Amino acid sequence: MKAYTLKRRKDTEEYHLFEGDFSQEPCTSQNLSICEKMIKSESVGNKFQCLNEKEARLEIAKIGRPVCGVCTSHLYTTY
Ligand SMILES: [Zn+2]
């Protein structure tokens, strides 16, 4: 199962999604965001971490506009 972490980028203040899995506690996440526009070191913090697809979709729907469109659409196109 895939794990999703949402991080806020320092300069643009936009949220980007990082994909990982649950092979390690609490979960892993890749260094590059799904849209490839952000790396981990540009983050000022996590909005959420280690959620599954369904949970991540719900949380992003609540946050709304400042979430990256490319990252968001990835959650809807993988299934
Ligand atoms: Zn993004």
mmCIF file of N, CA, C and O and ligand atoms in Angstrom:
data_model
loop_
_atom_site.group_PDB
_atom_site.id
_atom_site.type_symbol
_atom_site.label_atom_id
_atom_site.label_comp_id
_atom_site.label_asym_id
_atom_site.label_seq_id
_atom_site.Cartn_x
_atom_site.Cartn_y
_atom_site.Cartn_z
ATOM 1 N N MET A 1 0.840 -1.205 0.000
ATOM 2 C CA MET A 1 0.000 0.000 0.000
ATOM 3 C C MET A 1 0.874 1.254 0.000
ATOM 4 O O MET A 1 1.884 1.314 0.679
ATOM 5 N N LYS A 2 0.439 2.240 -0.737
ATOM 6 C CA LYS A 2 1.208 3.474 -0.811
ATOM 7 C C LYS A 2 0.868 4.422 0.331
ATOM 8 O O LYS A 2 -0.257 4.448 0.815
ATOM 9 N N ALA A 3 1.875 5.188 0.727
ATOM 10 C CA ALA A 3 1.709 6.170 1.804
ATOM 11 C C ALA A 3 1.925 7.565 1.210
ATOM 12 O O ALA A 3 2.817 7.767 0.381
ATOM 13 N N TYR A 4 1.108 8.510 1.643
ATOM 14 C CA TYR A 4 1.213 9.869 1.111
ATOM 15 C C TYR A 4 1.460 10.880 2.214
ATOM 16 O O TYR A 4 0.824 10.838 3.268
ATOM 17 N N THR A 5 2.387 11.775 1.932
ATOM 18 C CA THR A 5 2.733 12.843 2.862
ATOM 19 C C THR A 5 2.610 14.179 2.135
ATOM 20 O O THR A 5 3.067 14.305 0.996
ATOM 21 N N LEU A 6 1.965 15.140 2.763
ATOM 22 C CA LEU A 6 1.785 16.449 2.147
ATOM 23 C C LEU A 6 2.683 17.457 2.858
ATOM 24 O O LEU A 6 2.595 17.636 4.068
ATOM 25 N N LYS A 7 3.538 18.101 2.071
ATOM 26 C CA LYS A 7 4.487 19.060 2.629
ATOM 27 C C LYS A 7 4.250 20.446 2.044
ATOM 28 O O LYS A 7 3.850 20.575 0.888
ATOM 29 N N ARG A 8 4.550 21.462 2.853
ATOM 30 C CA ARG A 8 4.382 22.835 2.394
ATOM 31 C C ARG A 8 5.724 23.386 1.934
ATOM 32 O O ARG A 8 6.720 23.306 2.654
ATOM 33 N N ARG A 9 5.719 23.952 0.740
ATOM 34 C CA ARG A 9 6.959 24.499 0.204
ATOM 35 C C ARG A 9 7.203 25.901 0.752
ATOM 36 O O ARG A 9 6.308 26.731 0.791
ATOM 37 N N LYS A 10 8.452 26.111 1.158
ATOM 38 C CA LYS A 10 8.874 27.340 1.810
ATOM 39 C C LYS A 10 8.560 28.601 1.007
ATOM 40 O O LYS A 10 7.950 29.529 1.510
ATOM 41 N N ASP A 11 8.962 28.645 -0.262
ATOM 42 C CA ASP A 11 8.862 29.903 -1.013
ATOM 43 C C ASP A 11 7.475 30.178 -1.593
ATOM 44 O O ASP A 11 6.972 31.281 -1.505
ATOM 45 N N THR A 12 6.822 29.165 -2.152
ATOM 46 C CA THR A 12 5.524 29.390 -2.797
ATOM 47 C C THR A 12 4.353 29.169 -1.835
ATOM 48 O O THR A 12 3.221 29.529 -2.152
ATOM 49 N N GLU A 13 4.614 28.535 -0.682
ATOM 50 C CA GLU A 13 3.586 28.195 0.302
ATOM 51 C C GLU A 13 2.505 27.277 -0.260
ATOM 52 O O GLU A 13 1.384 27.216 0.230
ATOM 53 N N GLU A 14 2.862 26.557 -1.318
ATOM 54 C CA GLU A 14 1.946 25.602 -1.922
ATOM 55 C C GLU A 14 2.231 24.221 -1.333
ATOM 56 O O GLU A 14 3.367 23.929 -0.980
ATOM 57 N N TYR A 15 1.202 23.389 -1.244
ATOM 58 C CA TYR A 15 1.390 22.035 -0.725
ATOM 59 C C TYR A 15 1.668 21.061 -1.866
ATOM 60 O O TYR A 15 1.013 21.100 -2.904
ATOM 61 N N HIS A 16 2.631 20.182 -1.631
ATOM 62 C CA HIS A 16 2.947 19.137 -2.616
ATOM 63 C C HIS A 16 2.935 17.772 -1.932
ATOM 64 O O HIS A 16 3.267 17.643 -0.755
ATOM 65 N N LEU A 17 2.606 16.780 -2.736
ATOM 66 C CA LEU A 17 2.420 15.428 -2.228
ATOM 67 C C LEU A 17 3.650 14.562 -2.518
ATOM 68 O O LEU A 17 4.182 14.582 -3.632
ATOM 69 N N PHE A 18 4.051 13.811 -1.502
ATOM 70 C CA PHE A 18 5.190 12.897 -1.635
ATOM 71 C C PHE A 18 4.693 11.479 -1.436
ATOM 72 O O PHE A 18 3.949 11.201 -0.498
ATOM 73 N N GLU A 19 5.146 10.606 -2.337
ATOM 74 C CA GLU A 19 4.699 9.225 -2.290
ATOM 75 C C GLU A 19 5.720 8.351 -1.573
ATOM 76 O O GLU A 19 6.924 8.584 -1.702
ATOM 77 N N GLY A 20 5.230 7.377 -0.856
ATOM 78 C CA GLY A 20 6.110 6.417 -0.206
ATOM 79 C C GLY A 20 5.350 5.142 0.060
ATOM 80 O O GLY A 20 4.330 4.888 -0.577
ATOM 81 N N ASP A 21 5.843 4.345 1.017
ATOM 82 C CA ASP A 21 5.110 3.145 1.396
ATOM 83 C C ASP A 21 5.268 2.894 2.890
ATOM 84 O O ASP A 21 5.955 3.650 3.588
ATOM 85 N N PHE A 22 4.645 1.844 3.360
ATOM 86 C CA PHE A 22 4.632 1.566 4.794
ATOM 87 C C PHE A 22 5.660 0.502 5.189
ATOM 88 O O PHE A 22 5.505 -0.174 6.194
ATOM 89 N N SER A 23 6.715 0.376 4.406
ATOM 90 C CA SER A 23 7.734 -0.629 4.715
ATOM 91 C C SER A 23 8.539 -0.275 5.961
ATOM 92 O O SER A 23 9.161 -1.129 6.572
ATOM 93 N N GLN A 24 8.555 1.013 6.330
ATOM 94 C CA GLN A 24 9.226 1.449 7.560
ATOM 95 C C GLN A 24 8.248 2.260 8.396
ATOM 96 O O GLN A 24 7.347 2.882 7.860
ATOM 97 N N GLU A 25 8.471 2.275 9.699
ATOM 98 C CA GLU A 25 7.638 3.081 10.595
ATOM 99 C C GLU A 25 8.097 4.525 10.613
ATOM 100 O O GLU A 25 9.289 4.766 10.722
ATOM 101 N N PRO A 26 7.213 5.560 10.559
ATOM 102 C CA PRO A 26 5.788 5.365 10.272
ATOM 103 C C PRO A 26 5.545 5.140 8.782
ATOM 104 O O PRO A 26 4.601 4.463 8.430
ATOM 105 N N CYS A 27 6.368 5.708 7.916
ATOM 106 C CA CYS A 27 6.308 5.402 6.488
ATOM 107 C C CYS A 27 7.511 6.045 5.810
ATOM 108 O O CYS A 27 8.199 6.876 6.393
ATOM 109 N N THR A 28 7.758 5.652 4.582
ATOM 110 C CA THR A 28 8.833 6.274 3.810
ATOM 111 C C THR A 28 8.216 7.363 2.934
ATOM 112 O O THR A 28 6.999 7.400 2.731
ATOM 113 N N SER A 29 9.053 8.258 2.406
ATOM 114 C CA SER A 29 8.591 9.177 1.364
ATOM 115 C C SER A 29 9.765 9.520 0.478
ATOM 116 O O SER A 29 10.911 9.609 0.932
ATOM 117 N N GLN A 30 9.474 9.684 -0.793
ATOM 118 C CA GLN A 30 10.526 9.967 -1.758
ATOM 119 C C GLN A 30 11.058 11.384 -1.564
ATOM 120 O O GLN A 30 10.389 12.245 -1.004
ATOM 121 N N ASN A 31 12.254 11.619 -2.072
ATOM 122 C CA ASN A 31 12.876 12.935 -1.928
ATOM 123 C C ASN A 31 12.216 13.988 -2.810
ATOM 124 O O ASN A 31 12.246 15.169 -2.486
ATOM 125 N N LEU A 32 11.597 13.538 -3.895
ATOM 126 C CA LEU A 32 10.985 14.439 -4.874
ATOM 127 C C LEU A 32 9.463 14.295 -4.829
ATOM 128 O O LEU A 32 8.947 13.185 -4.706
ATOM 129 N N SER A 33 8.765 15.425 -4.926
ATOM 130 C CA SER A 33 7.307 15.363 -4.920
ATOM 131 C C SER A 33 6.800 14.677 -6.186
ATOM 132 O O SER A 33 7.542 14.540 -7.164
ATOM 133 N N ILE A 34 5.535 14.293 -6.191
ATOM 134 C CA ILE A 34 4.947 13.595 -7.334
ATOM 135 C C ILE A 34 5.056 14.424 -8.609
ATOM 136 O O ILE A 34 5.371 13.915 -9.676
ATOM 137 N N CYS A 35 4.819 15.733 -8.506
ATOM 138 C CA CYS A 35 4.896 16.613 -9.675
ATOM 139 C C CYS A 35 6.334 16.971 -10.033
ATOM 140 O O CYS A 35 6.583 17.631 -11.044
ATOM 141 N N GLU A 36 7.295 16.582 -9.190
ATOM 142 C CA GLU A 36 8.725 16.850 -9.382
ATOM 143 C C GLU A 36 9.081 18.328 -9.295
ATOM 144 O O GLU A 36 10.092 18.765 -9.827
ATOM 145 N N LYS A 37 8.239 19.122 -8.628
ATOM 146 C CA LYS A 37 8.510 20.559 -8.495
ATOM 147 C C LYS A 37 9.054 20.925 -7.124
ATOM 148 O O LYS A 37 9.307 22.081 -6.845
ATOM 149 N N MET A 38 9.167 19.958 -6.248
ATOM 150 C CA MET A 38 9.605 20.250 -4.889
ATOM 151 C C MET A 38 10.420 19.100 -4.347
ATOM 152 O O MET A 38 10.120 17.941 -4.604
ATOM 153 N N ILE A 39 11.472 19.434 -3.594
ATOM 154 C CA ILE A 39 12.237 18.410 -2.887
ATOM 155 C C ILE A 39 12.035 18.593 -1.384
ATOM 156 O O ILE A 39 11.642 19.670 -0.930
ATOM 157 N N LYS A 40 12.318 17.523 -0.649
ATOM 158 C CA LYS A 40 12.056 17.525 0.797
ATOM 159 C C LYS A 40 12.669 18.706 1.535
ATOM 160 O O LYS A 40 12.072 19.244 2.453
ATOM 161 N N SER A 41 13.871 19.089 1.161
ATOM 162 C CA SER A 41 14.563 20.148 1.898
ATOM 163 C C SER A 41 13.899 21.512 1.738
ATOM 164 O O SER A 41 14.213 22.441 2.465
ATOM 165 N N GLU A 42 12.970 21.653 0.795
ATOM 166 C CA GLU A 42 12.252 22.913 0.609
ATOM 167 C C GLU A 42 11.017 23.002 1.512
ATOM 168 O O GLU A 42 10.275 23.974 1.467
ATOM 169 N N SER A 43 10.799 21.982 2.304
ATOM 170 C CA SER A 43 9.592 21.922 3.128
ATOM 171 C C SER A 43 9.728 22.727 4.408
ATOM 172 O O SER A 43 10.775 22.738 5.041
ATOM 173 N N VAL A 44 8.634 23.389 4.798
ATOM 174 C CA VAL A 44 8.579 24.039 6.104
ATOM 175 C C VAL A 44 7.766 23.205 7.090
ATOM 176 O O VAL A 44 7.588 23.598 8.223
ATOM 177 N N GLY A 45 7.273 22.076 6.641
ATOM 178 C CA GLY A 45 6.544 21.202 7.557
ATOM 179 C C GLY A 45 5.533 20.346 6.838
ATOM 180 O O GLY A 45 5.190 20.598 5.683
ATOM 181 N N ASN A 46 5.064 19.329 7.532
ATOM 182 C CA ASN A 46 4.065 18.429 6.970
ATOM 183 C C ASN A 46 2.660 18.882 7.348
ATOM 184 O O ASN A 46 2.415 19.229 8.492
ATOM 185 N N LYS A 47 1.775 18.858 6.371
ATOM 186 C CA LYS A 47 0.360 19.078 6.669
ATOM 187 C C LYS A 47 -0.241 17.768 7.183
ATOM 188 O O LYS A 47 -1.018 17.747 8.102
ATOM 189 N N PHE A 48 0.132 16.694 6.513
ATOM 190 C CA PHE A 48 -0.179 15.361 7.031
ATOM 191 C C PHE A 48 0.902 14.421 6.557
ATOM 192 O O PHE A 48 1.662 14.738 5.652
ATOM 193 N N GLN A 49 0.980 13.261 7.181
ATOM 194 C CA GLN A 49 1.948 12.276 6.722
ATOM 195 C C GLN A 49 1.420 10.865 6.888
ATOM 196 O O GLN A 49 0.585 10.596 7.745
ATOM 197 N N CYS A 50 1.913 9.985 6.010
ATOM 198 C CA CYS A 50 1.623 8.558 6.110
ATOM 199 C C CYS A 50 0.137 8.222 6.036
ATOM 200 O O CYS A 50 -0.357 7.386 6.809
ATOM 201 N N LEU A 51 -0.578 8.866 5.142
ATOM 202 C CA LEU A 51 -1.977 8.515 4.921
ATOM 203 C C LEU A 51 -2.086 7.626 3.693
ATOM 204 O O LEU A 51 -1.269 7.710 2.776
ATOM 205 N N ASN A 52 -3.126 6.784 3.652
ATOM 206 C CA ASN A 52 -3.367 6.017 2.431
ATOM 207 C C ASN A 52 -4.096 6.901 1.412
ATOM 208 O O ASN A 52 -4.435 8.052 1.713
ATOM 209 N N GLU A 53 -4.340 6.375 0.213
ATOM 210 C CA GLU A 53 -4.924 7.192 -0.861
ATOM 211 C C GLU A 53 -6.249 7.823 -0.471
ATOM 212 O O GLU A 53 -6.487 9.005 -0.711
ATOM 213 N N LYS A 54 -7.096 7.010 0.143
ATOM 214 C CA LYS A 54 -8.437 7.474 0.486
ATOM 215 C C LYS A 54 -8.374 8.612 1.505
ATOM 216 O O LYS A 54 -9.035 9.641 1.361
ATOM 217 N N GLU A 55 -7.554 8.417 2.535
ATOM 218 C CA GLU A 55 -7.403 9.446 3.569
ATOM 219 C C GLU A 55 -6.781 10.714 2.996
ATOM 220 O O GLU A 55 -7.186 11.822 3.334
ATOM 221 N N ALA A 56 -5.799 10.542 2.121
ATOM 222 C CA ALA A 56 -5.123 11.694 1.526
ATOM 223 C C ALA A 56 -6.089 12.510 0.673
ATOM 224 O O ALA A 56 -6.084 13.739 0.719
ATOM 225 N N ARG A 57 -6.936 11.832 -0.094
ATOM 226 C CA ARG A 57 -7.943 12.525 -0.911
ATOM 227 C C ARG A 57 -8.877 13.363 -0.040
ATOM 228 O O ARG A 57 -9.178 14.506 -0.362
ATOM 229 N N LEU A 58 -9.325 12.784 1.058
ATOM 230 C CA LEU A 58 -10.233 13.500 1.960
ATOM 231 C C LEU A 58 -9.572 14.732 2.556
ATOM 232 O O LEU A 58 -10.160 15.812 2.609
ATOM 233 N N GLU A 59 -8.325 14.573 2.989
ATOM 234 C CA GLU A 59 -7.615 15.688 3.617
ATOM 235 C C GLU A 59 -7.355 16.809 2.611
ATOM 236 O O GLU A 59 -7.492 17.986 2.924
ATOM 237 N N ILE A 60 -6.977 16.429 1.396
ATOM 238 C CA ILE A 60 -6.692 17.433 0.364
ATOM 239 C C ILE A 60 -7.963 18.175 -0.024
ATOM 240 O O ILE A 60 -7.944 19.385 -0.238
ATOM 241 N N ALA A 61 -9.069 17.466 -0.056
ATOM 242 C CA ALA A 61 -10.353 18.113 -0.358
ATOM 243 C C ALA A 61 -10.681 19.171 0.686
ATOM 244 O O ALA A 61 -11.247 20.222 0.368
ATOM 245 N N LYS A 62 -10.304 18.929 1.932
ATOM 246 C CA LYS A 62 -10.545 19.903 2.998
ATOM 247 C C LYS A 62 -9.645 21.123 2.862
ATOM 248 O O LYS A 62 -10.055 22.241 3.142
ATOM 249 N N ILE A 63 -8.411 20.894 2.466
ATOM 250 C CA ILE A 63 -7.442 21.991 2.364
ATOM 251 C C ILE A 63 -7.764 22.880 1.168
ATOM 252 O O ILE A 63 -7.734 24.101 1.257
ATOM 253 N N GLY A 64 -8.078 22.244 0.030
ATOM 254 C CA GLY A 64 -8.510 22.985 -1.142
ATOM 255 C C GLY A 64 -7.415 23.627 -1.959
ATOM 256 O O GLY A 64 -6.428 22.999 -2.266
ATOM 257 N N ARG A 65 -7.547 24.876 -2.247
ATOM 258 C CA ARG A 65 -6.795 25.565 -3.276
ATOM 259 C C ARG A 65 -5.267 25.516 -3.208
ATOM 260 O O ARG A 65 -4.644 25.358 -4.256
ATOM 261 N N PRO A 66 -4.631 25.726 -2.058
ATOM 262 C CA PRO A 66 -3.159 25.794 -2.107
ATOM 263 C C PRO A 66 -2.449 24.463 -2.359
ATOM 264 O O PRO A 66 -1.226 24.408 -2.307
ATOM 265 N N VAL A 67 -3.198 23.399 -2.639
ATOM 266 C CA VAL A 67 -2.555 22.121 -2.937
ATOM 267 C C VAL A 67 -2.266 22.042 -4.432
ATOM 268 O O VAL A 67 -3.114 22.376 -5.258
ATOM 269 N N CYS A 68 -1.064 21.625 -4.761
ATOM 270 C CA CYS A 68 -0.617 21.515 -6.157
ATOM 271 C C CYS A 68 -1.579 20.641 -6.983
ATOM 272 O O CYS A 68 -1.935 19.538 -6.569
ATOM 273 N N GLY A 69 -1.995 21.153 -8.139
ATOM 274 C CA GLY A 69 -2.941 20.441 -8.982
ATOM 275 C C GLY A 69 -2.404 19.151 -9.557
ATOM 276 O O GLY A 69 -3.128 18.161 -9.675
ATOM 277 N N VAL A 70 -1.133 19.149 -9.911
ATOM 278 C CA VAL A 70 -0.523 17.946 -10.485
ATOM 279 C C VAL A 70 -0.471 16.834 -9.444
ATOM 280 O O VAL A 70 -0.825 15.688 -9.714
ATOM 281 N N CYS A 71 -0.051 17.184 -8.260
ATOM 282 C CA CYS A 71 0.012 16.207 -7.164
ATOM 283 C C CYS A 71 -1.388 15.686 -6.830
ATOM 284 O O CYS A 71 -1.568 14.485 -6.629
ATOM 285 N N THR A 72 -2.364 16.569 -6.779
ATOM 286 C CA THR A 72 -3.733 16.170 -6.455
ATOM 287 C C THR A 72 -4.289 15.215 -7.497
ATOM 288 O O THR A 72 -4.867 14.176 -7.170
ATOM 289 N N SER A 73 -4.095 15.554 -8.769
ATOM 290 C CA SER A 73 -4.679 14.724 -9.824
ATOM 291 C C SER A 73 -4.081 13.322 -9.840
ATOM 292 O O SER A 73 -4.742 12.358 -10.239
ATOM 293 N N HIS A 74 -2.861 13.188 -9.367
ATOM 294 C CA HIS A 74 -2.229 11.875 -9.292
ATOM 295 C C HIS A 74 -3.047 10.913 -8.416
ATOM 296 O O HIS A 74 -3.170 9.736 -8.728
ATOM 297 N N LEU A 75 -3.631 11.439 -7.358
ATOM 298 C CA LEU A 75 -4.442 10.611 -6.453
ATOM 299 C C LEU A 75 -5.696 10.080 -7.135
ATOM 300 O O LEU A 75 -6.264 9.102 -6.718
ATOM 301 N N TYR A 76 -6.138 10.772 -8.158
ATOM 302 C CA TYR A 76 -7.383 10.382 -8.833
ATOM 303 C C TYR A 76 -7.148 9.602 -10.109
ATOM 304 O O TYR A 76 -8.064 8.998 -10.640
ATOM 305 N N THR A 77 -5.917 9.597 -10.590
ATOM 306 C CA THR A 77 -5.660 8.924 -11.862
ATOM 307 C C THR A 77 -5.022 7.552 -11.696
ATOM 308 O O THR A 77 -4.945 6.787 -12.636
ATOM 309 N N THR A 78 -4.569 7.223 -10.472
ATOM 310 C CA THR A 78 -3.907 5.942 -10.302
ATOM 311 C C THR A 78 -4.901 4.777 -10.219
ATOM 312 O O THR A 78 -4.513 3.641 -10.335
ATOM 313 N N TYR A 79 -6.182 5.105 -10.018
ATOM 314 C CA TYR A 79 -7.167 4.032 -9.917
ATOM 315 C C TYR A 79 -8.297 4.177 -10.930
ATOM 316 O O TYR A 79 -8.584 5.257 -11.352
HETATM 317 ZN ZN ZN B 1 3.114 19.169 -6.714
#
